[in-house]
């Protein structure tokens, strides 16, 4: 039995979790800074880094308490070492390495996206490989073929904005505040998704995405028709995003012969996206694996889970490891 | 037996030391540039090994809380807080400007401790130094830790009308500003890096004086808000 503490501080959530054997979540504590950043309309790196430092030890302590695990019972400590905000990542990495040093247990530096890929496994370890995984958040939008631990192929990704970024910008333009994802999702339920025919960018151009043009189209529409209800614009914008994401996810699944469609990342909490992926999966006789909310957003459980498998395949990470803001996902081609 | 670890990452160097009962067992200062996290943990591992000690032997941890460049500073403070929290031992916060000034306690002049704060500004503090009748050095703060332009700081030093020794990395960076005044001497580059040994002895004495804090209550001394907060305040919302 291997008990791992996972720490995640790459952006605006200070998170820690205890996971046993890479699958059994004993605790998953997430302290969000969303209110701190709301007035700036986005995550401010220096504000995020300071807040991480102030809450990291309290979050770690709560994760251990909720799991009923003492420090001495940990077999390894893992932290997200990239990609992400440098100052933010360094708080989690420093805390993780300090604990590994004090406890004399292995340290594991974990790739943020690899961790998101493992979140689905936490939901169902018996899932059939390869999986077509759509990772979609404020910082990333990509489709990955996952064939096992450490076996990933990036099939497509955004060439400009991440989908979550587009949500934030559209929400700001509509005066809905920050973050944009939840509020657009909520008001879109009262809107007509066919009210405005927004473009579906790059729909027939491979598996890459582009959301910058769509965002501009929404801005233009708001300027041209200031009286159009915000919920109609929100619903139409969301429909364009979701349709594009789901269309390409299905195409990717066809391409690699995946029997499972998986969602990960903060935007994976979007209700319309979840509903559409479930529908499309059912229609094509596939499985939809939709991790629960606290496993979609940034969390420590996914870090501990990915660390478990990395520890088996690669062993501990050297203590001279730091944080790499632009860390590339290791792929097999 | 009281064992204390010292960590300072507020400058471009990582400085660490271990002292037992007020005697330095070992210390090191290593160039880190922007790689404090990469340098600090292996350096600590080596220091513990060479001192024949383990982290669980620690009774307290002293940490340089800056002022300094934020990202590097946080590496040392987070490490000290987390180690202290996990070991259940107190942490002793020490101003990095103090660490730079303390070696000059016997100097007798006013000592000005200066670190480069970028954007043509310095972090600074001034101290009165001297030797008491029975031979012990004494060093007293004249100011809090502050941030401001090097020129403004110099003007205030000149206004003191006393002889001043300028120490710390900022003295070299702003050598042109501080040069050419009879009352002001800039210390050599050997005094530009905070010493882990100085830090750990100061922390040991602070521990004896009951100044230990709960590990989780220690905070870096930033002295500056983030740019976003500053801009926000300017907009006046």
Coordinates of C-alpha atoms in Angstrom, one line a residue, chain A residues 21 31 58 113 128 137 143 166 175 186-187 198 209 223 239 251 254-255 257 262 271 291 304 310 323:
Chain A
X21 CA -2.3 3.3 -4.5
X31 CA -8.9 26.2 -1.3
X58 CA -3.3 24.7 6.5
X113 CA -1.7 17.9 -17.6
X128 CA -10.5 0.6 -21.6
X137 CA -9.6 24.9 -18.9
X143 CA -7.3 16.5 -27.2
X166 CA -12.8 32.8 -24.1
X175 CA -20.6 42.6 -17.6
X186 CA -25.9 29.3 -15.6
X187 CA -27.5 32.1 -17.6
X198 CA -21.6 32.4 -34.1
X209 CA -8.9 24.7 -32.1
X223 CA -21.6 46.1 -29.9
X239 CA -23.2 26.3 -28.1
X251 CA -13.5 12.8 -34.6
X254 CA -12.9 7.8 -34.4
X255 CA -9.3 8.4 -35.5
X257 CA -10.5 3.8 -32.2
X262 CA -13.1 11.6 -21.3
X271 CA -23.1 21.4 -17.7
X291 CA -15.0 13.2 -13.6
X304 CA -1.1 12.2 -6.0
X310 CA 5.3 7.9 -12.2
X323 CA 9.3 24.5 -11.3

